[in-house]
mmCIF file of C-alpha atoms in Angstrom:
data_model
loop_
_atom_site.group_PDB
_atom_site.id
_atom_site.type_symbol
_atom_site.label_atom_id
_atom_site.label_comp_id
_atom_site.label_asym_id
_atom_site.label_seq_id
_atom_site.Cartn_x
_atom_site.Cartn_y
_atom_site.Cartn_z
ATOM 1 C CA UNK A 1 3.437 0.922 17.580
ATOM 2 C CA UNK A 2 2.452 -0.698 14.302
ATOM 3 C CA UNK A 3 5.658 -0.759 12.277
ATOM 4 C CA UNK A 4 5.357 -3.583 9.724
ATOM 5 C CA UNK A 5 2.860 -2.406 7.140
ATOM 6 C CA UNK A 6 1.666 -4.553 4.256
ATOM 7 C CA UNK A 7 -0.148 -2.690 1.504
ATOM 8 C CA UNK A 8 -2.674 -4.750 -0.464
ATOM 9 C CA UNK A 9 -4.568 -4.166 -3.684
ATOM 10 C CA UNK A 10 -5.822 -6.455 -6.416
ATOM 11 C CA UNK A 11 -2.874 -7.320 -8.663
ATOM 12 C CA UNK A 12 0.141 -5.758 -6.885
ATOM 13 C CA UNK A 13 1.346 -4.076 -10.056
ATOM 14 C CA UNK A 14 0.075 -0.522 -9.377
ATOM 15 C CA UNK A 15 -1.447 0.760 -6.137
ATOM 16 C CA UNK A 16 0.007 -1.421 -3.406
ATOM 17 C CA UNK A 17 3.418 -1.505 -5.077
ATOM 18 C CA UNK A 18 3.471 2.290 -5.415
ATOM 19 C CA UNK A 19 2.269 2.551 -1.803
ATOM 20 C CA UNK A 20 5.168 0.474 -0.486
ATOM 21 C CA UNK A 21 7.757 2.550 -2.344
ATOM 22 C CA UNK A 22 6.116 5.828 -1.392
ATOM 23 C CA UNK A 23 5.744 4.716 2.217
ATOM 24 C CA UNK A 24 9.446 3.866 2.445
ATOM 25 C CA UNK A 25 10.395 7.197 0.917
ATOM 26 C CA UNK A 26 8.100 9.239 3.159
ATOM 27 C CA UNK A 27 9.181 7.304 6.262
ATOM 28 C CA UNK A 28 12.864 7.765 5.461
ATOM 29 C CA UNK A 29 12.391 11.497 5.000
ATOM 30 C CA UNK A 30 9.975 12.347 7.842
ATOM 31 C CA UNK A 31 9.799 9.337 10.192
ATOM 32 C CA UNK A 32 13.283 7.832 10.105
ATOM 33 C CA UNK A 33 13.399 7.229 13.845
ATOM 34 C CA UNK A 34 10.169 5.199 13.842
ATOM 35 C CA UNK A 35 11.469 2.068 12.098
ATOM 36 C CA UNK A 36 8.557 1.597 9.716
ATOM 37 C CA UNK A 37 8.873 -1.252 7.185
ATOM 38 C CA UNK A 38 6.700 -1.637 4.120
ATOM 39 C CA UNK A 39 5.829 -4.436 1.721
ATOM 40 C CA UNK A 40 3.061 -5.106 -0.731
ATOM 41 C CA UNK A 41 0.995 -7.935 -2.190
ATOM 42 C CA UNK A 42 -2.127 -8.505 -4.213
ATOM 43 C CA UNK A 43 -5.327 -10.270 -3.240
ATOM 44 C CA UNK A 44 -5.708 -11.602 -6.786
ATOM 45 C CA UNK A 45 -2.074 -11.302 -7.887
ATOM 46 C CA UNK A 46 0.096 -13.719 -9.781
ATOM 47 C CA UNK A 47 3.619 -14.047 -8.419
ATOM 48 C CA UNK A 48 6.380 -12.424 -10.451
ATOM 49 C CA UNK A 49 4.655 -9.833 -12.627
ATOM 50 C CA UNK A 50 6.437 -6.524 -13.207
ATOM 51 C CA UNK A 51 4.932 -3.258 -12.012
ATOM 52 C CA UNK A 52 2.984 -1.476 -14.690
ATOM 53 C CA UNK A 53 5.067 0.788 -16.904
ATOM 54 C CA UNK A 54 2.951 3.814 -15.934
ATOM 55 C CA UNK A 55 3.341 3.105 -12.211
ATOM 56 C CA UNK A 56 7.120 2.979 -12.644
ATOM 57 C CA UNK A 57 7.079 6.204 -14.639
ATOM 58 C CA UNK A 58 4.994 8.207 -12.161
ATOM 59 C CA UNK A 59 7.233 7.113 -9.289
ATOM 60 C CA UNK A 60 10.305 7.974 -11.320
ATOM 61 C CA UNK A 61 8.911 11.518 -11.516
ATOM 62 C CA UNK A 62 9.358 11.549 -7.717
ATOM 63 C CA UNK A 63 12.856 10.071 -7.852
ATOM 64 C CA UNK A 64 11.802 6.513 -6.953
ATOM 65 C CA UNK A 65 12.893 3.446 -8.930
ATOM 66 C CA UNK A 66 10.325 0.656 -8.841
ATOM 67 C CA UNK A 67 11.867 -1.329 -11.693
ATOM 68 C CA UNK A 68 12.857 -4.260 -9.474
ATOM 69 C CA UNK A 69 9.327 -4.769 -8.165
ATOM 70 C CA UNK A 70 7.707 -8.152 -8.783
ATOM 71 C CA UNK A 71 4.180 -8.920 -7.718
ATOM 72 C CA UNK A 72 3.369 -11.270 -4.859
ATOM 73 C CA UNK A 73 0.100 -13.039 -4.158
ATOM 74 C CA UNK A 74 -1.131 -12.474 -0.614
ATOM 75 C CA UNK A 75 -0.740 -15.554 1.576
ATOM 76 C CA UNK A 76 -2.214 -16.037 5.041
ATOM 77 C CA UNK A 77 1.223 -16.113 6.700
ATOM 78 C CA UNK A 78 1.903 -12.567 5.389
ATOM 79 C CA UNK A 79 -0.974 -11.454 7.555
ATOM 80 C CA UNK A 80 0.642 -13.002 10.614
ATOM 81 C CA UNK A 81 3.927 -11.158 10.077
ATOM 82 C CA UNK A 82 2.466 -7.726 9.388
ATOM 83 C CA UNK A 83 1.328 -5.353 12.133
ATOM 84 C CA UNK A 84 -1.125 -3.656 9.759
ATOM 85 C CA UNK A 85 -2.792 -4.808 6.556
ATOM 86 C CA UNK A 86 -3.616 -1.663 4.611
ATOM 87 C CA UNK A 87 -5.968 -2.162 1.669
ATOM 88 C CA UNK A 88 -6.886 0.303 -1.039
ATOM 89 C CA UNK A 89 -10.685 -0.060 -1.007
ATOM 90 C CA UNK A 90 -13.554 -1.096 1.229
ATOM 91 C CA UNK A 91 -14.170 -3.996 -1.202
ATOM 92 C CA UNK A 92 -10.607 -5.248 -0.581
ATOM 93 C CA UNK A 93 -11.219 -5.024 3.161
ATOM 94 C CA UNK A 94 -14.494 -6.952 2.907
ATOM 95 C CA UNK A 95 -12.835 -9.649 0.802
ATOM 96 C CA UNK A 96 -9.883 -10.038 3.157
ATOM 97 C CA UNK A 97 -12.023 -10.164 6.294
ATOM 98 C CA UNK A 98 -14.475 -12.587 4.740
ATOM 99 C CA UNK A 99 -11.699 -14.959 3.684
ATOM 100 C CA UNK A 100 -9.549 -14.510 6.822
ATOM 101 C CA UNK A 101 -11.753 -13.200 9.651
ATOM 102 C CA UNK A 102 -8.933 -13.667 12.152
ATOM 103 C CA UNK A 103 -7.084 -10.797 10.421
ATOM 104 C CA UNK A 104 -9.927 -8.306 10.883
ATOM 105 C CA UNK A 105 -8.372 -6.539 13.886
ATOM 106 C CA UNK A 106 -5.323 -5.454 11.810
ATOM 107 C CA UNK A 107 -7.050 -4.782 8.465
ATOM 108 C CA UNK A 108 -7.862 -1.188 7.475
ATOM 109 C CA UNK A 109 -8.363 0.823 4.341
ATOM 110 C CA UNK A 110 -5.743 3.451 3.752
ATOM 111 C CA UNK A 111 -8.554 6.020 3.882
ATOM 112 C CA UNK A 112 -9.504 4.862 7.386
ATOM 113 C CA UNK A 113 -5.975 5.203 8.693
ATOM 114 C CA UNK A 114 -5.320 8.525 6.971
ATOM 115 C CA UNK A 115 -8.634 10.085 7.909
ATOM 116 C CA UNK A 116 -9.518 10.805 4.261
ATOM 117 C CA UNK A 117 -12.182 8.101 4.232
ATOM 118 C CA UNK A 118 -11.646 7.565 0.517
ATOM 119 C CA UNK A 119 -10.923 4.508 -1.548
ATOM 120 C CA UNK A 120 -7.845 4.651 -3.767
ATOM 121 C CA UNK A 121 -9.049 4.091 -7.337
ATOM 122 C CA UNK A 122 -7.307 1.562 -9.569
ATOM 123 C CA UNK A 123 -5.466 3.337 -12.393
ATOM 124 C CA UNK A 124 -4.775 0.061 -14.279
ATOM 125 C CA UNK A 125 -5.340 0.585 -18.036
ATOM 126 C CA UNK A 126 -6.114 4.241 -17.347
ATOM 127 C CA UNK A 127 -4.418 7.383 -18.519
ATOM 128 C CA UNK A 128 -1.033 8.583 -17.364
ATOM 129 C CA UNK A 129 -2.838 11.387 -15.530
ATOM 130 C CA UNK A 130 -4.856 8.767 -13.597
ATOM 131 C CA UNK A 131 -1.615 7.153 -12.438
ATOM 132 C CA UNK A 132 -0.300 10.531 -11.336
ATOM 133 C CA UNK A 133 -3.546 11.205 -9.422
ATOM 134 C CA UNK A 134 -3.360 7.797 -7.766
ATOM 135 C CA UNK A 135 0.276 8.369 -6.820
ATOM 136 C CA UNK A 136 -0.525 11.740 -5.294
ATOM 137 C CA UNK A 137 -3.543 10.373 -3.372
ATOM 138 C CA UNK A 138 -1.379 7.547 -2.058
ATOM 139 C CA UNK A 139 1.404 9.935 -0.959
ATOM 140 C CA UNK A 140 -1.077 12.236 0.789
ATOM 141 C CA UNK A 141 -2.883 9.406 2.596
ATOM 142 C CA UNK A 142 0.318 7.556 3.543
ATOM 143 C CA UNK A 143 1.804 10.744 4.997
ATOM 144 C CA UNK A 144 -1.367 11.346 7.048
ATOM 145 C CA UNK A 145 -1.458 7.680 8.117
ATOM 146 C CA UNK A 146 2.125 7.818 9.361
ATOM 147 C CA UNK A 147 1.472 11.042 11.253
ATOM 148 C CA UNK A 148 -1.562 9.392 12.865
ATOM 149 C CA UNK A 149 0.343 6.233 13.787
ATOM 150 C CA UNK A 150 3.185 8.179 15.393
ATOM 151 C CA UNK A 151 0.757 10.338 17.395
ATOM 152 C CA UNK A 152 -0.858 7.239 18.908
ATOM 153 C CA UNK A 153 2.391 5.716 20.160
#
């Protein structure tokens, strides 16, 4: 089974960071026996940036503390270590596969793995409500993805 999941977005300060924290929380609650591990990075990220204030606040509403998060730029070796590279949009997937075609067989959008088929919109510089909507979409799709992955094992 695919257990090491790396979430990827653009800057690793909102979506992929929230996804890693949400994934860990959902897995601990509902899939604790499966041994899932989560991390995140950004395809255009600078190393060391803090998560956006709004991303931290919307996760805090769910009891999660993302204050220690620091962004990481995606590096090729991260792709070797992960079982799945889960991107937020079809454009992220196209970029990743174009730059590293050898990672194509483990690269999926979250919407593909969850069955929702949707891209996860970037809330960066958006309203607080946009961050909440993004968080809720991530939680819904991650839950569905983990259910799907555990059914296939």
